[in-house]
Amino acid sequence: MGSSLATRPRPQVRGLRGGAAVGLLRAVAAAAATYFLLGELLPYDIRLAARRVGVAARWQVQEVALIVALSCLFLLLGTTPKAGAHGKGPPWLVVDAPKALAVANILPLAASTMTPLFARVSDNCPLSERACGLLSLELDSLGLVSARAARLDLGLVLLASSRSSRSWLLATTGGRVGFAEAVEGHRAAGWWCVVQSALHSVAYLLFYLVEGGGWRAVWRYCFPVPLASKTNGVNTLGLVNFFGVVAFGIALALALAAIERIRRRHFEIFQMLHLPLAALFVLGCALHDLPILLFACPGLADWFFGWRYDEGAAERRLPARARVLEGTSWVEVTVTIASDATGGGWDAAADATPSAAPMGRWVRLRFPGLLGRESHPFSVASMTRTELSVLVSARGGDWTKKLAALADQVEAADVCGPYSFGAEEWALAGRCLEREEETSLLLIAGGTGISGWLEGEMALACHRLVWCVQTVADYQALAPRLPSHARVFITRGASAGGGKIGPPRQAPEPRQGGGGGVGGGEGMVLSSRSSNFPSVSLAAAIVGLAVQEGFWWGWVIPRLPAASRHHWTTYILVHRCLPICLIIITMASTTLLGSRLAAALRRRVHRRQRRWQYEKVGNGECEALGGDASIAELGGETVSTRGRRSWLKQPDVRFGRPDLCEMVQKMVAEVRGHDATAGGVRKRLVVSACGPMVMVEAAEKAVEAVRDAPDFERMRVRLEFFGLDSRW
């Protein structure tokens, strides 16, 4: 809390206050999502029957309306307090992303292979005058459903690609899921997109072989060769299928580079190729089937805003230094984000809102000239107005080993960020006891997994911290930064660390400017949901959808002359490239205009807040608060004050491995034991783990074991788990 001025509490989005209204909104969203998925993934004959009775009539128009409606509903639910962080959270958070994707992709395929046994109807049969056989019906049905599933997967892949603090992921999940947490879902959706694309391609390749009479048919239907029967036209089917063949080849290249063993061994090549290949794949898919852009528009708008206009998105080359912490394999990298003379940090970060995450923020670092073009993400261990630091384990791979060996030569770093981790409002400081339910935290860290909690967790008043390290030297390297209530477990005994555990080498000086805020004036306070609402990217997505369906298909296509289909060049340019360019240009223009309007609005609100602060100080309203109204209003202490108090005693240091199940049980009992003073506030315990995946999985199993205990229901404590591999 670097400023002594009183700060006006950030406004929350009022949203829907009534539980019945939130329930109704959820029911509408669930019904719309179910209808949308059924309309997309049901076999062709069932959709055809529904179309005949008028249920799925003009389905492409319904697709656009449903995508817009679902986007707005999910964003509204995620930013509504009773549906988001103040309640049980949005209902879609309870699902495991990889398993849900597996079910959503396998069930339609199974249904598509069964229906041809009962209904002899298919989308592309017959190609010739004779009726299609059962094999052709199966292949056509499988190819159609796999294509529809692939474009849904593509939309999810793009939505999970944004690192923005105003991403749709953060908004729709109430701040719980950001880019880091969505990496696993991004990979799963990407692999399913490749699998479905491969099924689609192979199914129609075999279909053309069977129905067309051999490889001549494949050549005719999959490549833009002239047709003898067409004297005044273009082989449009062969042309659009050729774009699909090219897109499939690009998808295979993407999949090959993303194989874990290849990706880890040649990560720099993977980073260089992944984004260009992904862009070419989306372009090839759009040239093959333009309606694919309906599903890509939300993700493209979200990604483009985060890449081009969000705070911290631009890569900056800044002064940096690195050192290996004594007795450890850890490297501390310190980046200078502003000189002491300016003291303001980079301009883009000045408007950044504090992170809604237990581990605060993360940055992506690249060291030019030393370690090539390869870059990696790291949790921010500490941040002031002039510097930020990260901890890197040299055991993470070849890149980190080289960094440790060349630490003395580090002079500059290319920095992207800081970006927000995902979590819930329990991750923020000083407000745990002011919510509708009292939240307690059990933070479990392993090795450098603690780096994101070194600064931010000291601002929390209602938690416990457990840190597991291998040696005494590991503990002593970061001991000056640990709070007194931390419990440390050294897993390799005293001999591994060099003997008796001594006191911390030097107690840290309290940092000026707060623990987590970049600017320092606000410190660690609750981030505003309204400020993080992705209004700009939502508007861009809606504009892109409207241009494609309303303008292009509804107005332009009926007015195009028939001659535009009679030549290769005019067909490709007018019917394929022109609509794609129109959609991209209008979305980019909307994003540019919207971001400038939003920035102007934020500056205006900021000026009003500052004016209100000075007026309040001038009227003497802050004198009774001892010159620090922001601290008094929050009902807590500053990070630096608690930091001084925390060094009255040392952390509890033990040898051996922690019994995580016992720790969770004791924490549940302790949380339950405060009922006498709870005053009707609901109890909630969040167990958050960051470290090696083995430790994260062990913590999750401990939480599940406590939940399954016979007496847990009597505790009346809501127990949640949040885990992240520190090497993501």
XYZ file of C-alpha atoms in Angstrom:
728
model
C 0.000 0.000 0.000
C 2.409 2.650 -1.166
C -0.051 5.548 -1.147
C -1.385 7.233 1.976
C -4.464 8.436 0.146
C -7.798 6.775 0.623
C -8.749 4.645 -2.343
C -12.331 4.205 -3.360
C -13.313 0.516 -3.359
C -13.504 -0.845 -6.871
C -17.080 -1.381 -7.976
C -18.329 -4.914 -8.526
C -20.625 -5.815 -11.382
C -24.031 -6.024 -9.793
C -25.216 -8.718 -12.167
C -28.136 -10.868 -11.109
C -28.639 -10.774 -7.360
C -31.515 -13.190 -7.027
C -30.765 -16.889 -6.765
C -33.848 -17.684 -8.859
C -32.693 -15.357 -11.634
C -29.237 -16.957 -11.657
C -30.814 -20.404 -11.747
C -33.024 -19.363 -14.643
C -30.022 -17.955 -16.493
C -28.121 -21.204 -15.992
C -31.092 -23.235 -17.204
C -31.392 -21.104 -20.342
C -27.643 -21.426 -21.019
C -27.747 -25.205 -20.491
C -30.785 -25.591 -22.766
C -29.247 -23.433 -25.508
C -25.908 -25.284 -25.306
C -27.655 -28.676 -25.461
C -29.737 -27.630 -28.457
C -26.653 -26.231 -30.185
C -24.586 -29.398 -29.648
C -27.426 -31.669 -30.729
C -27.994 -29.624 -33.857
C -24.301 -29.785 -34.692
C -23.397 -33.360 -33.804
C -26.501 -35.475 -34.380
C -26.305 -37.788 -37.407
C -27.479 -36.438 -40.726
C -30.728 -38.388 -40.949
C -31.912 -37.192 -37.531
C -31.074 -33.582 -38.358
C -32.860 -33.988 -41.689
C -35.995 -35.236 -39.925
C -35.836 -32.299 -37.506
C -35.450 -29.913 -40.409
C -38.564 -31.314 -42.073
C -40.691 -30.491 -39.035
C -39.168 -27.013 -38.816
C -37.019 -27.515 -35.691
C -33.657 -27.077 -37.399
C -34.796 -24.988 -40.361
C -32.219 -22.485 -41.647
C -29.684 -24.026 -39.305
C -26.802 -21.737 -40.284
C -28.815 -18.692 -39.176
C -29.614 -20.492 -35.937
C -25.896 -21.285 -35.516
C -25.006 -17.593 -35.556
C -27.810 -16.680 -33.143
C -26.871 -19.516 -30.785
C -23.149 -18.684 -30.807
C -23.909 -15.052 -29.960
C -26.443 -15.997 -27.301
C -24.199 -18.617 -25.677
C -21.228 -16.238 -25.656
C -23.253 -13.547 -23.894
C -24.882 -16.008 -21.465
C -21.625 -17.653 -20.427
C -19.855 -14.307 -20.007
C -22.768 -12.960 -17.980
C -22.821 -16.057 -15.766
C -19.070 -15.861 -15.208
C -19.233 -12.209 -14.142
C -22.328 -12.556 -11.962
C -21.292 -12.732 -8.294
C -23.829 -15.348 -7.240
C -23.013 -17.490 -10.244
C -19.268 -16.945 -10.070
C -16.844 -16.528 -7.236
C -19.362 -15.787 -4.493
C -21.269 -18.966 -5.141
C -20.318 -22.427 -6.240
C -18.899 -21.153 -9.488
C -20.158 -21.664 -13.025
C -21.463 -25.226 -13.479
C -19.094 -26.070 -16.350
C -16.099 -25.865 -13.985
C -16.855 -29.233 -12.398
C -15.963 -31.098 -15.581
C -12.528 -32.457 -16.364
C -11.674 -30.893 -19.734
C -9.824 -33.825 -21.387
C -12.479 -36.348 -20.295
C -15.348 -34.084 -21.329
C -13.723 -33.537 -24.731
C -13.242 -37.268 -25.165
C -16.919 -37.942 -24.455
C -18.077 -35.057 -26.670
C -15.976 -36.315 -29.576
C -16.520 -40.075 -29.272
C -20.291 -40.190 -28.762
C -21.192 -38.410 -32.060
C -18.814 -40.695 -33.941
C -20.422 -43.764 -32.406
C -23.901 -42.484 -33.255
C -22.868 -41.669 -36.831
C -21.698 -45.234 -37.427
C -24.939 -46.731 -36.055
C -27.587 -44.701 -37.864
C -26.793 -45.909 -41.428
C -27.836 -49.385 -40.261
C -31.403 -48.098 -39.815
C -31.711 -45.140 -42.193
C -30.431 -45.214 -45.774
C -29.969 -41.458 -45.994
C -26.709 -39.562 -46.396
C -25.599 -36.063 -47.267
C -23.541 -36.872 -50.379
C -25.218 -40.023 -51.709
C -25.484 -40.821 -54.448
C -22.519 -39.450 -56.332
C -23.563 -41.569 -59.285
C -26.898 -42.780 -60.552
C -26.756 -45.983 -58.547
C -27.677 -45.980 -54.851
C -24.922 -45.887 -52.247
C -24.040 -49.055 -50.396
C -23.850 -49.422 -46.637
C -20.087 -48.788 -46.580
C -20.492 -45.521 -48.470
C -23.289 -44.435 -46.144
C -21.092 -45.189 -43.146
C -18.156 -43.265 -44.610
C -20.277 -40.261 -45.570
C -21.961 -40.119 -42.165
C -18.630 -40.449 -40.355
C -16.971 -37.819 -42.538
C -19.759 -35.302 -41.979
C -19.969 -35.694 -38.194
C -16.174 -35.660 -37.765
C -16.001 -32.371 -39.713
C -18.621 -30.783 -37.461
C -16.846 -32.014 -34.346
C -13.498 -30.734 -35.673
C -14.771 -27.178 -36.060
C -16.148 -27.230 -32.507
C -12.738 -28.416 -31.283
C -11.085 -25.663 -33.324
C -13.249 -23.049 -31.621
C -12.244 -24.383 -28.183
C -8.553 -24.432 -29.154
C -8.701 -20.763 -30.118
C -10.601 -19.768 -26.966
C -7.901 -21.426 -24.858
C -5.113 -19.507 -26.637
C -5.548 -16.031 -25.178
C -3.247 -14.823 -22.398
C -5.179 -11.607 -21.876
C -6.383 -10.450 -18.474
C -9.689 -9.874 -20.281
C -9.877 -13.278 -21.924
C -13.149 -15.114 -22.328
C -11.774 -17.987 -20.263
C -11.209 -15.783 -17.221
C -14.578 -14.099 -17.693
C -16.729 -17.183 -18.263
C -15.152 -19.091 -15.363
C -15.382 -16.299 -12.832
C -11.594 -15.798 -12.952
C -10.808 -19.421 -12.164
C -9.296 -20.528 -15.475
C -6.670 -18.546 -17.335
C -4.164 -19.432 -20.025
C -1.922 -21.444 -17.679
C -4.788 -23.554 -16.355
C -6.207 -24.073 -19.865
C -2.994 -25.428 -21.395
C -4.074 -29.021 -20.795
C -7.495 -28.352 -22.316
C -5.861 -26.518 -25.241
C -3.703 -29.550 -25.977
C -6.610 -31.981 -25.642
C -8.867 -29.930 -27.926
C -6.013 -29.517 -30.414
C -5.370 -33.246 -30.597
C -9.075 -33.977 -30.996
C -9.251 -31.381 -33.775
C -6.416 -33.175 -35.582
C -8.005 -36.599 -34.998
C -11.397 -35.462 -36.281
C -9.774 -33.750 -39.275
C -7.920 -36.975 -40.071
C -11.125 -39.012 -39.785
C -12.918 -36.551 -42.044
C -10.172 -36.668 -44.667
C -9.718 -40.449 -44.617
C -13.489 -41.085 -44.618
C -14.065 -39.020 -47.743
C -10.946 -40.344 -49.438
C -12.366 -43.865 -49.045
C -15.834 -42.611 -49.980
C -14.586 -41.247 -53.295
C -12.647 -44.449 -53.906
C -15.705 -46.623 -53.331
C -18.354 -44.472 -54.981
C -16.295 -42.814 -57.698
C -14.705 -45.947 -59.092
C -11.064 -45.682 -58.061
C -8.222 -43.210 -57.898
C -9.486 -41.251 -60.898
C -12.433 -40.179 -58.781
C -10.108 -39.151 -55.954
C -8.128 -37.060 -58.434
C -11.330 -35.507 -59.789
C -13.021 -34.774 -56.455
C -9.989 -33.787 -54.334
C -7.927 -31.691 -56.772
C -8.897 -28.709 -58.978
C -8.577 -30.540 -62.287
C -10.811 -29.546 -65.230
C -13.907 -31.641 -65.747
C -14.739 -32.865 -69.230
C -18.443 -32.449 -68.505
C -18.015 -28.763 -67.600
C -17.292 -26.510 -70.539
C -18.202 -23.255 -68.821
C -17.389 -23.670 -65.186
C -14.919 -24.597 -62.462
C -14.463 -27.872 -60.632
C -15.567 -26.229 -57.391
C -15.793 -29.498 -55.445
C -12.255 -30.434 -56.371
C -11.047 -26.910 -55.543
C -12.569 -26.667 -52.074
C -11.536 -30.238 -51.275
C -8.000 -29.376 -52.368
C -7.949 -26.604 -49.752
C -9.077 -29.251 -47.262
C -6.230 -31.548 -48.317
C -3.746 -28.710 -47.784
C -5.250 -27.942 -44.358
C -4.993 -31.620 -43.419
C -1.317 -31.647 -44.366
C -0.729 -28.588 -42.186
C -2.612 -30.276 -39.317
C -0.287 -33.285 -39.576
C 2.738 -30.976 -39.394
C 1.232 -29.284 -36.327
C 0.607 -32.653 -34.680
C 4.116 -33.907 -35.459
C 5.731 -30.835 -33.877
C 3.419 -31.110 -30.843
C 4.376 -34.685 -29.936
C 5.771 -34.354 -26.438
C 9.135 -35.988 -27.075
C 9.736 -33.939 -30.224
C 8.398 -30.744 -28.638
C 10.673 -31.015 -25.602
C 13.752 -31.892 -27.635
C 13.230 -29.180 -30.268
C 11.194 -26.637 -28.344
C 12.626 -23.615 -30.158
C 11.496 -25.029 -33.503
C 8.092 -25.832 -32.043
C 7.700 -22.236 -30.838
C 8.722 -20.822 -34.196
C 6.333 -23.031 -36.188
C 3.296 -23.438 -33.947
C 1.626 -20.065 -34.479
C 2.309 -19.760 -38.256
C 1.157 -23.330 -38.879
C -1.946 -22.788 -36.762
C -2.788 -19.635 -38.741
C -2.314 -21.486 -42.038
C -4.481 -24.338 -40.776
C -7.335 -21.971 -39.879
C -6.979 -20.259 -43.266
C -7.017 -23.582 -45.109
C -10.093 -24.707 -43.170
C -11.884 -21.436 -43.979
C -11.039 -21.784 -47.691
C -12.320 -25.352 -47.565
C -15.528 -24.558 -45.641
C -16.304 -20.896 -44.943
C -18.834 -21.587 -42.108
C -15.885 -22.814 -40.018
C -15.226 -19.121 -39.322
C -18.512 -19.012 -37.400
C -16.865 -21.168 -34.742
C -13.480 -19.480 -35.020
C -14.721 -15.876 -34.681
C -15.004 -15.797 -30.845
C -11.575 -17.348 -30.332
C -9.928 -15.214 -33.024
C -11.399 -12.019 -31.552
C -10.282 -13.018 -28.051
C -6.775 -13.984 -29.156
C -6.295 -10.932 -31.392
C -7.256 -8.511 -28.616
C -4.892 -10.201 -26.157
C -2.070 -10.302 -28.692
C -2.376 -6.758 -29.995
C -4.042 -4.518 -27.426
C -3.878 -6.067 -23.958
C -1.477 -4.805 -21.308
C 1.845 -6.598 -21.289
C 1.261 -8.340 -24.623
C 4.095 -6.598 -26.463
C 7.546 -8.070 -25.999
C 9.992 -5.653 -24.351
C 13.767 -5.892 -24.102
C 14.690 -4.838 -20.579
C 17.856 -4.865 -18.446
C 18.207 -8.061 -16.450
C 20.619 -9.921 -14.220
C 20.767 -13.499 -12.972
C 22.471 -15.375 -10.174
C 22.516 -18.947 -8.921
C 21.283 -19.073 -5.339
C 24.018 -20.397 -3.077
C 23.872 -24.137 -2.471
C 20.940 -24.716 -4.834
C 20.201 -25.403 -8.469
C 17.903 -22.378 -8.617
C 18.521 -19.278 -10.663
C 17.007 -15.951 -9.656
C 16.428 -13.651 -12.619
C 15.746 -9.996 -11.836
C 14.375 -7.743 -14.568
C 14.441 -3.949 -14.281
C 11.056 -2.680 -15.458
C 11.732 0.988 -14.620
C 14.577 3.076 -13.322
C 14.484 4.556 -9.831
C 14.296 7.994 -11.419
C 11.095 7.292 -13.306
C 9.718 4.811 -10.795
C 6.582 4.161 -12.799
C 7.046 0.812 -14.461
C 6.209 0.357 -18.094
C 3.273 2.325 -19.348
C 1.130 -0.656 -20.305
C 1.403 -2.193 -16.893
C 0.247 0.931 -15.140
C -3.379 0.156 -15.925
C -3.086 -3.570 -15.289
C -5.391 -4.902 -12.620
C -3.993 -7.064 -9.825
C -4.157 -10.754 -10.584
C -6.986 -12.943 -9.409
C -4.723 -15.877 -8.728
C -2.992 -17.632 -5.848
C 0.312 -17.436 -7.657
C -0.225 -13.884 -8.815
C 1.265 -13.370 -12.264
C 3.550 -14.978 -14.768
C 5.842 -13.680 -17.482
C 7.445 -15.173 -20.556
C 11.214 -14.655 -20.737
C 13.690 -14.907 -23.568
C 17.415 -14.201 -23.296
C 18.641 -12.868 -26.654
C 22.141 -13.774 -27.715
C 22.579 -16.407 -25.000
C 19.793 -18.966 -25.384
C 18.519 -18.354 -28.900
C 14.894 -17.521 -29.691
C 13.429 -19.966 -27.198
C 11.248 -18.485 -24.434
C 9.526 -19.961 -21.379
C 6.880 -18.901 -18.839
C 7.718 -18.341 -15.162
C 5.755 -17.292 -12.091
C 6.641 -13.840 -10.775
C 8.266 -14.293 -7.374
C 8.198 -10.599 -6.503
C 7.381 -7.314 -8.158
C 7.961 -3.705 -7.179
C 7.607 -0.465 -9.103
C 11.068 -0.929 -10.598
C 11.851 -4.670 -10.643
C 10.368 -8.116 -10.964
C 12.082 -11.411 -10.228
C 11.466 -15.057 -11.085
C 12.966 -18.321 -9.846
C 14.132 -20.936 -12.351
C 15.121 -24.501 -11.514
C 18.146 -25.673 -13.477
C 16.682 -29.189 -13.395
C 13.823 -28.222 -15.693
C 15.673 -29.163 -18.896
C 18.535 -28.266 -21.207
C 17.422 -24.638 -21.520
C 17.399 -24.036 -17.761
C 20.757 -25.806 -17.375
C 22.272 -23.433 -19.925
C 20.715 -20.483 -18.111
C 22.344 -21.563 -14.848
C 25.710 -21.995 -16.577
C 25.480 -18.576 -18.248
C 23.867 -16.694 -15.360
C 26.807 -14.297 -14.997
C 26.457 -13.254 -18.648
C 22.792 -12.268 -18.511
C 22.431 -8.555 -19.255
C 19.003 -8.271 -20.881
C 15.791 -10.225 -21.289
C 12.858 -10.056 -23.683
C 9.780 -9.961 -21.463
C 6.129 -10.609 -22.311
C 3.638 -10.011 -19.546
C 2.827 -9.985 -16.749
C -0.212 -12.177 -17.332
C -2.787 -13.387 -14.839
C -3.085 -16.873 -13.499
C -6.598 -18.122 -13.025
C -8.193 -18.797 -9.664
C -10.945 -17.237 -7.643
C -11.220 -14.218 -5.401
C -9.932 -16.280 -2.488
C -6.558 -15.794 -4.137
C -6.533 -12.072 -3.458
C -5.546 -10.217 -0.375
C -7.261 -8.907 2.656
C -10.862 -9.718 1.816
C -11.285 -13.354 2.853
C -13.389 -12.479 5.895
C -15.602 -9.956 4.101
C -17.277 -12.366 1.708
C -20.512 -14.293 1.851
C -18.544 -17.356 2.898
C -15.347 -17.511 4.927
C -12.532 -18.995 2.871
C -9.429 -20.606 4.328
C -6.449 -21.659 2.247
C -3.966 -24.484 2.455
C -1.140 -23.672 0.037
C 1.181 -26.573 -0.835
C 4.316 -25.806 -2.844
C 7.251 -27.874 -4.016
C 10.647 -26.417 -4.919
C 10.375 -23.362 -7.104
C 6.611 -23.841 -7.167
C 6.568 -21.460 -4.221
C 7.939 -18.599 -6.280
C 4.544 -17.117 -7.103
C 3.536 -17.171 -3.439
C 6.652 -15.590 -1.966
C 5.222 -12.098 -2.238
C 1.496 -12.383 -2.725
C 0.730 -14.962 -0.052
C 2.104 -12.668 2.705
C -0.859 -10.390 2.021
C -3.323 -13.142 2.919
C -4.640 -13.364 6.455
C -6.490 -16.678 6.336
C -4.221 -19.440 5.083
C -1.489 -21.957 5.789
C 1.624 -22.468 3.690
C 3.459 -25.799 3.308
C 6.705 -25.872 1.338
C 8.608 -29.034 0.390
C 12.297 -28.771 -0.570
C 15.054 -31.306 -1.052
C 17.906 -29.815 0.996
C 18.587 -27.397 3.810
C 20.366 -25.135 1.330
C 17.160 -24.886 -0.689
C 15.307 -23.717 2.411
C 17.986 -21.258 3.475
C 18.121 -19.682 0.000
C 14.540 -18.411 0.325
C 14.143 -18.403 4.106
C 14.330 -14.582 4.390
C 11.227 -14.325 2.209
C 9.068 -16.854 4.065
C 6.366 -15.789 6.528
C 6.466 -17.102 10.067
C 3.408 -19.331 9.667
C 5.047 -21.371 6.874
C 5.810 -25.012 7.497
C 8.860 -26.345 5.634
C 9.608 -30.016 4.943
C 13.146 -30.987 3.925
C 12.880 -34.334 2.177
C 16.539 -35.378 1.942
C 17.707 -34.966 5.508
C 20.148 -32.680 7.263
C 23.230 -34.213 5.710
C 22.109 -33.273 2.218
C 21.916 -29.651 3.132
C 25.101 -29.324 5.056
C 24.068 -29.850 8.677
C 22.218 -27.779 11.208
C 19.537 -25.398 10.078
C 20.495 -21.852 10.860
C 18.394 -18.715 11.003
C 17.592 -16.821 7.820
C 20.626 -15.029 6.417
C 18.936 -11.665 6.361
C 15.394 -10.552 6.981
C 14.006 -8.838 3.895
C 13.340 -5.156 3.875
C 9.667 -4.367 3.414
C 8.997 -3.652 -0.232
C 7.543 -0.324 -1.102
C 4.526 -0.222 -3.313
C 2.705 -3.307 -2.096
C 3.150 -6.961 -2.755
C 1.490 -7.512 -6.043
C 0.355 -4.377 -7.793
C 2.583 -3.251 -10.586
C 1.973 0.365 -9.943
C 2.145 -0.026 -6.212
C -0.563 2.477 -5.382
C -3.303 -0.084 -5.015
C -1.352 -3.010 -3.654
C -3.107 -6.369 -3.434
C -6.782 -5.558 -3.662
C -9.710 -7.239 -5.309
C -9.687 -6.885 -9.060
C -12.764 -5.468 -10.641
C -14.843 -7.915 -12.573
C -16.231 -5.122 -14.695
C -12.781 -3.934 -15.716
C -11.898 -7.449 -16.901
C -15.093 -8.073 -18.867
C -14.084 -8.839 -22.487
C -16.472 -6.315 -23.997
C -14.166 -5.356 -26.872
C -13.490 -8.902 -28.080
C -17.160 -9.817 -27.596
C -18.186 -6.917 -29.827
C -15.574 -7.929 -32.428
C -16.824 -11.522 -32.443
C -20.455 -10.428 -32.873
C -19.470 -8.104 -35.717
C -17.540 -10.918 -37.440
C -20.500 -13.286 -37.139
C -22.919 -10.618 -38.424
C -20.695 -9.810 -41.407
C -20.382 -13.454 -42.383
C -24.017 -14.478 -42.037
C -25.974 -11.264 -42.540
C -23.830 -9.295 -44.953
C -22.026 -11.980 -46.964
C -24.518 -14.831 -47.176
C -27.631 -12.689 -46.872
C -26.754 -9.721 -49.089
C -23.599 -10.249 -51.179
C -24.022 -13.844 -52.364
C -27.501 -13.318 -53.942
C -26.117 -10.344 -55.892
C -22.933 -11.940 -57.237
C -23.053 -12.561 -61.006
C -22.997 -16.150 -62.184
C -19.863 -15.361 -64.198
C -17.861 -15.171 -60.949
C -17.977 -18.987 -60.843
C -16.738 -19.497 -64.389
C -13.037 -18.882 -63.791
C -10.540 -20.149 -61.226
C -9.215 -16.729 -60.280
C -12.563 -15.008 -59.809
C -13.978 -17.949 -57.883
C -11.049 -18.114 -55.447
C -10.834 -14.356 -54.976
C -14.546 -13.537 -54.831
C -16.113 -16.603 -53.250
C -13.285 -17.619 -50.902
C -10.730 -14.897 -50.172
C -13.057 -11.869 -50.188
C -15.378 -13.043 -47.375
C -12.422 -14.079 -45.218
C -10.786 -10.681 -45.688
C -14.052 -8.869 -44.939
C -14.561 -10.786 -41.713
C -10.974 -10.327 -40.509
C -10.831 -6.628 -41.422
C -14.143 -5.796 -39.722
C -13.166 -7.728 -36.580
C -9.753 -6.037 -36.440
C -11.314 -2.600 -36.974
C -13.874 -3.232 -34.241
C -11.105 -4.328 -31.887
C -9.041 -1.224 -32.669
C -11.950 1.173 -32.187
C -13.256 -0.629 -29.109
C -9.871 -0.779 -27.407
C -9.328 2.943 -27.911
C -12.778 3.761 -26.552
C -12.207 1.450 -23.577
C -8.804 3.022 -22.872
C -10.313 6.509 -22.989
C -13.069 5.424 -20.622
C -10.561 3.899 -18.186
C -8.497 7.095 -18.190
C -11.623 9.142 -17.496
C -12.636 6.872 -14.609
C -9.099 6.990 -13.241
C -9.062 10.803 -13.287
C -12.381 10.879 -11.460
C -11.090 8.480 -8.825
C -7.964 10.575 -8.279
C -10.062 13.738 -8.047
C -12.308 12.043 -5.493
C -9.263 10.984 -3.456
C -7.810 14.490 -3.312
C -11.195 15.986 -2.471
C -11.578 13.539 0.395
C -8.113 14.350 1.694
C -8.779 18.064 1.346
C -11.985 17.772 3.376
C -10.139 16.080 6.217
C -12.041 12.822 5.932
C -8.872 10.742 6.143
C -7.401 12.273 9.296
C -9.194 9.869 11.611
C -7.734 6.973 9.707
C -4.194 7.771 10.664
C -3.063 8.906 7.239
C -3.621 5.516 5.606
C -7.274 5.225 4.764
C -6.787 2.458 2.245
C -5.447 0.145 4.954
C -8.060 1.105 7.515
C -10.912 0.625 5.070
C -9.708 -2.849 4.233
C -9.578 -3.712 7.887
C -6.106 -5.187 7.655
C -2.390 -4.454 7.675
C -0.027 -3.617 4.890
C 2.155 -6.298 3.412
C 5.218 -4.612 4.808
C 3.726 -4.371 8.327
C 2.857 -8.046 8.360
C 6.269 -8.743 6.895
C 7.939 -7.123 9.918
C 5.759 -9.030 12.357
C 6.349 -12.314 10.565
C 10.021 -12.232 11.491
C 9.394 -12.311 15.216
C 9.741 -16.091 14.855
C 11.067 -18.511 12.235
C 9.005 -20.887 10.117
C 8.404 -24.426 11.365
C 11.103 -26.541 9.654
C 10.977 -30.351 9.695
C 12.735 -33.252 8.001
C 10.807 -35.845 6.020
C 7.750 -35.779 3.794
C 4.436 -34.255 4.819
C 1.336 -36.356 5.395
C -0.920 -34.358 3.110
C -4.061 -36.292 4.010
C -3.532 -35.605 7.697
C -2.843 -31.930 6.985
C -6.070 -31.549 5.025
C -8.027 -33.330 7.768
C -6.597 -31.063 10.467
C -7.262 -27.990 8.363
C -10.883 -29.048 7.830
C -11.280 -29.605 11.566
C -9.712 -26.228 12.309
C -11.968 -24.465 9.827
C -14.994 -26.263 11.276
C -13.931 -25.305 14.790
C -14.551 -21.584 14.130
C -18.335 -22.028 13.941
C -18.821 -20.276 17.248
C -17.448 -17.039 15.836
C -18.563 -17.491 12.241
C -21.730 -15.457 12.607
C -23.581 -17.517 10.018
C -20.837 -17.237 7.385
C -20.408 -20.380 5.315
C -17.153 -22.322 5.648
C -14.924 -23.125 2.737
C -11.434 -24.601 2.452
C -9.383 -24.344 -0.729
C -6.331 -26.566 -1.084
C -4.012 -25.151 -3.737
C -0.883 -26.967 -4.887
C 1.943 -25.917 -7.202
C 5.021 -28.001 -7.828
C 6.064 -31.247 -9.497
C 3.097 -33.107 -10.939
C 3.639 -36.026 -8.555
C 3.149 -33.698 -5.592
C 0.122 -32.004 -7.175
C -1.522 -35.382 -7.790
C -0.752 -36.477 -4.222
C -2.402 -33.323 -2.874
C -5.466 -33.907 -5.041
C -5.727 -37.519 -3.823
C -5.492 -36.293 -0.224
C -8.390 -33.910 -0.816
C -10.444 -36.693 -2.396
C -9.675 -39.027 0.518
C -10.881 -36.445 3.037
C -14.039 -35.830 0.993
C -14.769 -39.573 0.951
C -14.376 -39.915 4.729
C -17.617 -40.978 6.485
C -17.660 -38.019 8.864
C -16.889 -35.342 6.258
C -20.536 -34.504 5.589
C -20.991 -33.570 9.246
C -18.194 -31.012 8.962
C -20.320 -28.766 6.715
C -17.198 -27.407 5.063
C -16.963 -26.987 1.299
C -13.600 -28.433 0.252
C -12.083 -27.484 -3.115
C -8.809 -28.256 -4.861
C -6.751 -26.172 -7.262
C -3.531 -27.573 -8.718
C -0.903 -26.541 -11.255
C 2.290 -28.183 -12.427
C 5.103 -25.702 -11.799
C 6.735 -26.774 -15.082
C 3.772 -26.012 -17.366
